[in-house]
PDB file of C-alpha atoms in Angstrom:
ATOM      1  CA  UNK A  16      17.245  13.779  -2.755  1.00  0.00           C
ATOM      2  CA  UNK A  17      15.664  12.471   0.392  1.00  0.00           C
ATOM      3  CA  UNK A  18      12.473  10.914  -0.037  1.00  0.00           C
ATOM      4  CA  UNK A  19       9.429  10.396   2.433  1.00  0.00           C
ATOM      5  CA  UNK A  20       7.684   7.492   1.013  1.00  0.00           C
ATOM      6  CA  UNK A  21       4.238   6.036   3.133  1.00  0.00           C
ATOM      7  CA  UNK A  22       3.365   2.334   2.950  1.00  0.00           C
ATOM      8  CA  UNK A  23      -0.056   1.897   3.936  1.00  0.00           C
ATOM      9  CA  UNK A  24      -2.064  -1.509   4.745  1.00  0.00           C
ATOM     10  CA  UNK A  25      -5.143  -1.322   4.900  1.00  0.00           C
ATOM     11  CA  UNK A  26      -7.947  -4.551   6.696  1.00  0.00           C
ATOM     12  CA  UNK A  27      -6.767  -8.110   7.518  1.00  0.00           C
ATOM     13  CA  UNK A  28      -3.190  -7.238   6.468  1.00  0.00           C
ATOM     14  CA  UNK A  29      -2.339  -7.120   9.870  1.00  0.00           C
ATOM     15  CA  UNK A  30      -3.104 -10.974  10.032  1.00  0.00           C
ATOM     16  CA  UNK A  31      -0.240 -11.437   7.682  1.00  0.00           C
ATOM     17  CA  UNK A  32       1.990 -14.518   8.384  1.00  0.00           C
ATOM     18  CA  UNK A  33      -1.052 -16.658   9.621  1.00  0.00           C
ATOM     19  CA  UNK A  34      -4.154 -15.371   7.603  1.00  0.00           C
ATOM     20  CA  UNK A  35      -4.223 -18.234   4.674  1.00  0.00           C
ATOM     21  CA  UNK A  36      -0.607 -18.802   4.095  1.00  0.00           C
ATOM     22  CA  UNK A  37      -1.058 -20.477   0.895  1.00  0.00           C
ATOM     23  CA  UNK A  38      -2.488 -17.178  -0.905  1.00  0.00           C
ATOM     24  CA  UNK A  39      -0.578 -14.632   1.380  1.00  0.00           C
ATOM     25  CA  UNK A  40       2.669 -16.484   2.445  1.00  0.00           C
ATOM     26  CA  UNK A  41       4.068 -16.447   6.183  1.00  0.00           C
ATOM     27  CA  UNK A  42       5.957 -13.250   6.076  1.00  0.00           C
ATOM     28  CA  UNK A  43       4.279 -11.093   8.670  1.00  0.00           C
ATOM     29  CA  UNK A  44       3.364  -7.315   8.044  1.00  0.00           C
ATOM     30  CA  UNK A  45       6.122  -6.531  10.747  1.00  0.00           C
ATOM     31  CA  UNK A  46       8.395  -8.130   8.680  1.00  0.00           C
ATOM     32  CA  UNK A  47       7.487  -6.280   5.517  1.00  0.00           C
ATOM     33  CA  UNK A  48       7.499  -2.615   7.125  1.00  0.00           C
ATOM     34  CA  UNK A  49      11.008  -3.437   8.580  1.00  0.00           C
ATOM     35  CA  UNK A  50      12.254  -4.809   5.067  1.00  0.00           C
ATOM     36  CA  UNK A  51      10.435  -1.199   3.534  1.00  0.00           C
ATOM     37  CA  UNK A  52      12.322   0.709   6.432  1.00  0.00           C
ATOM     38  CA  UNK A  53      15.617  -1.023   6.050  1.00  0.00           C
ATOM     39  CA  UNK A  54      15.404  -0.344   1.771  1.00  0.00           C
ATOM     40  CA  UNK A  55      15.302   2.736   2.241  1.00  0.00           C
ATOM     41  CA  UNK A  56      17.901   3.465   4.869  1.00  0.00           C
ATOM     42  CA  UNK A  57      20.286   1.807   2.252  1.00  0.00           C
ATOM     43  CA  UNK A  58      19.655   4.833   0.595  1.00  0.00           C
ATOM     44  CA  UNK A  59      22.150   6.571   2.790  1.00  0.00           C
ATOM     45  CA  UNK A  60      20.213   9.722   1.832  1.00  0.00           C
ATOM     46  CA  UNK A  61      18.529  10.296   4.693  1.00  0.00           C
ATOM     47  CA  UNK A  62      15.258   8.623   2.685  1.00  0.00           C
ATOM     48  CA  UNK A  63      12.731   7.156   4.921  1.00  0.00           C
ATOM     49  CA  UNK A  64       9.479   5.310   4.765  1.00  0.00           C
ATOM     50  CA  UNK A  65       6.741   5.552   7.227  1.00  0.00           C
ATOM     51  CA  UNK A  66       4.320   2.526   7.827  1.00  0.00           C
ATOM     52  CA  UNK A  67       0.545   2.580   8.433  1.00  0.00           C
ATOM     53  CA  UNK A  68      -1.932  -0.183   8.966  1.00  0.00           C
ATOM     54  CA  UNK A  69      -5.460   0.164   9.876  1.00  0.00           C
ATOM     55  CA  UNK A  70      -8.747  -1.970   9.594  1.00  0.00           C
ATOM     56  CA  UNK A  71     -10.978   0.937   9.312  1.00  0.00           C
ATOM     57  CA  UNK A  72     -11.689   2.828   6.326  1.00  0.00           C
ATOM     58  CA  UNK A  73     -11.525   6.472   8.118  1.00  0.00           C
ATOM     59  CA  UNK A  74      -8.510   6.519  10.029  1.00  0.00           C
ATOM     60  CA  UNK A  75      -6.881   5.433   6.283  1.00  0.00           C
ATOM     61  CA  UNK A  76      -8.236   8.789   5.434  1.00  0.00           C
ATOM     62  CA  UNK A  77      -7.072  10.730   7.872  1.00  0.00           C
ATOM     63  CA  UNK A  78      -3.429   9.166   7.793  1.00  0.00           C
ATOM     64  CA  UNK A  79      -3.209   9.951   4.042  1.00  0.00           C
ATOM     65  CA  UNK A  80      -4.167  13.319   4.688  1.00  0.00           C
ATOM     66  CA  UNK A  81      -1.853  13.761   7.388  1.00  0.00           C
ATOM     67  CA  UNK A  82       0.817  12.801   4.600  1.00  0.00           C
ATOM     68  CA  UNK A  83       0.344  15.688   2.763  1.00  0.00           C
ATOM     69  CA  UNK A  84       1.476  17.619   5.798  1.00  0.00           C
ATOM     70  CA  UNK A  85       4.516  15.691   6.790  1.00  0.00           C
ATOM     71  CA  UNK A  86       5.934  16.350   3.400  1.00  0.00           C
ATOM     72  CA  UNK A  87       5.224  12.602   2.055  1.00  0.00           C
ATOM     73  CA  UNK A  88       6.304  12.479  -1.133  1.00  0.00           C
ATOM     74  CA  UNK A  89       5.178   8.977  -1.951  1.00  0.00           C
ATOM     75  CA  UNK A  90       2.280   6.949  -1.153  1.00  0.00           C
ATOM     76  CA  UNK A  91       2.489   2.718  -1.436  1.00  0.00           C
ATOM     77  CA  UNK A  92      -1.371   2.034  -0.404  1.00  0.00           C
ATOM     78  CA  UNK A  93      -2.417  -2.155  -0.660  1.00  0.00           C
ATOM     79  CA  UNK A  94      -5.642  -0.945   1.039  1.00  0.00           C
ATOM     80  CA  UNK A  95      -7.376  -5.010   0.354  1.00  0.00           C
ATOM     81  CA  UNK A  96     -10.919  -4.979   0.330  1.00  0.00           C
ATOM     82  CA  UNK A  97     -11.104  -1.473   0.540  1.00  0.00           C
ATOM     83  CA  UNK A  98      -9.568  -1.248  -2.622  1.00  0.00           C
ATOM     84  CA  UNK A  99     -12.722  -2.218  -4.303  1.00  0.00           C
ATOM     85  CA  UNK A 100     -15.358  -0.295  -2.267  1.00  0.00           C
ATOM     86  CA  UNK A 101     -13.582   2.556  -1.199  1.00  0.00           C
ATOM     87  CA  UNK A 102     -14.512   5.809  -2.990  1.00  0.00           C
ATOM     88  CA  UNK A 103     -13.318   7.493   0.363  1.00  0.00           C
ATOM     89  CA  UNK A 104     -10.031   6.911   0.279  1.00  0.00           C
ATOM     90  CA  UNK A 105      -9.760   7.661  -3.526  1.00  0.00           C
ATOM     91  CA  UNK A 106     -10.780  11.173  -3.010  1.00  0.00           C
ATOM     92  CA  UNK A 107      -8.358  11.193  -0.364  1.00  0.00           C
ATOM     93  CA  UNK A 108      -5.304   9.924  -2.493  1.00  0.00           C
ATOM     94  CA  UNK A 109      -6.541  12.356  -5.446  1.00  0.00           C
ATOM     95  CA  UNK A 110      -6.829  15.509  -2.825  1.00  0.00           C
ATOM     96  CA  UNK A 111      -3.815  15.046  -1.557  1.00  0.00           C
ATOM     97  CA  UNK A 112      -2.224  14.721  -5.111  1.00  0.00           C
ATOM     98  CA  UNK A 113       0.702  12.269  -3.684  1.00  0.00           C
ATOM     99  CA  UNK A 114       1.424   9.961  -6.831  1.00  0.00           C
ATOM    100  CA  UNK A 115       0.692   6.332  -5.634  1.00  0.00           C
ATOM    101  CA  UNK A 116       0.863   2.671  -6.722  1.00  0.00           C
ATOM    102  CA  UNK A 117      -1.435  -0.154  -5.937  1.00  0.00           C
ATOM    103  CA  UNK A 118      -0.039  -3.096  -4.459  1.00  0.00           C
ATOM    104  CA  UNK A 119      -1.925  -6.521  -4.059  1.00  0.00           C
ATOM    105  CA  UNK A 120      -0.094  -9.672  -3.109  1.00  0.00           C
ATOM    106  CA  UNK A 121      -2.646 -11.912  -4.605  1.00  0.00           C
ATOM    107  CA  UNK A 122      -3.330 -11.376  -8.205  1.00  0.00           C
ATOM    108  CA  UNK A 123      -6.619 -10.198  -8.433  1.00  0.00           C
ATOM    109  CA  UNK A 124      -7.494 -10.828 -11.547  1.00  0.00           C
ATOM    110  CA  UNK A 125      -7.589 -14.820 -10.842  1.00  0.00           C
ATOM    111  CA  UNK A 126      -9.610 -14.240  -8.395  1.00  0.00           C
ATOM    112  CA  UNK A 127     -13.481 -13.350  -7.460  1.00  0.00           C
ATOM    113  CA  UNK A 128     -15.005 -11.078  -9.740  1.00  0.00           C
ATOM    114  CA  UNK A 129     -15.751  -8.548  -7.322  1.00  0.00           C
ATOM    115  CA  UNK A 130     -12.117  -8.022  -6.345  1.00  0.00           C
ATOM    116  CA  UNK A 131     -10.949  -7.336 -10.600  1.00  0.00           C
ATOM    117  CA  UNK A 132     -12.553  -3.768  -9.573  1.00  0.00           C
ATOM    118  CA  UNK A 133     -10.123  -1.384  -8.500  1.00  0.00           C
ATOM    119  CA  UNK A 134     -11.508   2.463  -7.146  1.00  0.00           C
ATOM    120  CA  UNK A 135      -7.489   3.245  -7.761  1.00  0.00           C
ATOM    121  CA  UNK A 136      -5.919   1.862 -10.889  1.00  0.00           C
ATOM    122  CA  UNK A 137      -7.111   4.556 -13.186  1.00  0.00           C
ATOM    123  CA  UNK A 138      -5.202   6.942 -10.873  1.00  0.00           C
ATOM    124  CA  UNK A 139      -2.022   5.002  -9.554  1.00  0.00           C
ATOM    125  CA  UNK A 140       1.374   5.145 -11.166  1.00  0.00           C
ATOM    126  CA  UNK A 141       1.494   1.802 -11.462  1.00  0.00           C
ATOM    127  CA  UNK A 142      -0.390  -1.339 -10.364  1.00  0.00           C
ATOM    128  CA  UNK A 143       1.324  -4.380  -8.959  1.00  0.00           C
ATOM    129  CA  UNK A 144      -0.695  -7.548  -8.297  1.00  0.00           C
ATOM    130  CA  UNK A 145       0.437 -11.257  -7.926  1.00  0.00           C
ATOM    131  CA  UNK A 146       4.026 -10.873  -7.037  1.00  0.00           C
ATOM    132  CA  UNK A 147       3.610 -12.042  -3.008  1.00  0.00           C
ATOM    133  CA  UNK A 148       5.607  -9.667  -0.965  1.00  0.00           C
ATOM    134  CA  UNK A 149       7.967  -9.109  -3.324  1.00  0.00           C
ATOM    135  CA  UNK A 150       5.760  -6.982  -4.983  1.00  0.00           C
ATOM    136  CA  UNK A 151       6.465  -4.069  -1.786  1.00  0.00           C
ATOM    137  CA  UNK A 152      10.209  -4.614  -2.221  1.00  0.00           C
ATOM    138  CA  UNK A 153       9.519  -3.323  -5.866  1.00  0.00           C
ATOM    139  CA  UNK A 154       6.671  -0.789  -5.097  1.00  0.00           C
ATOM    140  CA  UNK A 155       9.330   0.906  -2.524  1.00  0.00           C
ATOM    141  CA  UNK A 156      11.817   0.583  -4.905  1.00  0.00           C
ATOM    142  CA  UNK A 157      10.199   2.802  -7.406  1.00  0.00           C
ATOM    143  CA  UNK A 158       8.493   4.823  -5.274  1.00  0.00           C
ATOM    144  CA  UNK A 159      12.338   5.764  -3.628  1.00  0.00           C
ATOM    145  CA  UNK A 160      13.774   6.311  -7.211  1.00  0.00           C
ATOM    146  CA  UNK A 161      10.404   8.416  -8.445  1.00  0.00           C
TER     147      UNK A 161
END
């Protein structure tokens, strides 16, 4: 079955690679949606993913929304600080009804106690926080097989 799966970044992610190396690593976002592109074109079944980033909170929105309409069957959203402020792009992942998981490099949970809130969890399929980059490798993964 081919499979349309969206992996969306949401602020600062695009400062991957140089933006504090020793919590984020030095792989750059480029290098992470060409890894997601290349997993799934191992598929050799025509399964694709589509990459997003965007700093701003609305034009997250209206790119999950505009998944809906190209037949996304997937979302992969590590949306950072929006993840705990964003009641926006909740509604938008719940109207679209595309199952999701939450992906965080950093875990979390050992960090400030603002970020331990999540607007998503309650609705993703899963949650996956702490694993570096490796943690879209295995988001993708899933999200290919769902």
């Amino acid at each position: 079955m081919v499979k349309k799966v969206l992996l969306i970044n949401g602020p600062n992610l695009n400062l991957l690679g140089t933006r504090e190396p020793e919590k984020y690593g030095t792989t750059s976002l480029k290098d992470i949606e060409k890894a997601a592109k290349d997993q799934a074109a191992s598929k050799e079944d025509g399964s694709e993913v589509l990459t997003f980033q965007s700093n701003t909170e609305g034009f997250i929105i209206d790119r999950i929304h505009q998944a809906r309409e190209e037949g996304v069957g997937f979302i992969v959203i590590n949306a950072g600080a929006y993840t705990h402020t964003s009641v926006g792009i909740r509604d938008a992942l719940l109207g679209t009804a595309i199952p999701f998981i939450e992906i965080h490099i950093t875990n979390v949970h050992q960090r400030e106690p603002f970020r331990h809130q999540s607007y998503f969890s309650d609705k993703a399929v899963a949650v996956i926080a702490g694993l570096g980059v490796y943690g879209y490798t295995s988001a993708i993964e899933y999200a290919l097989n769902y």
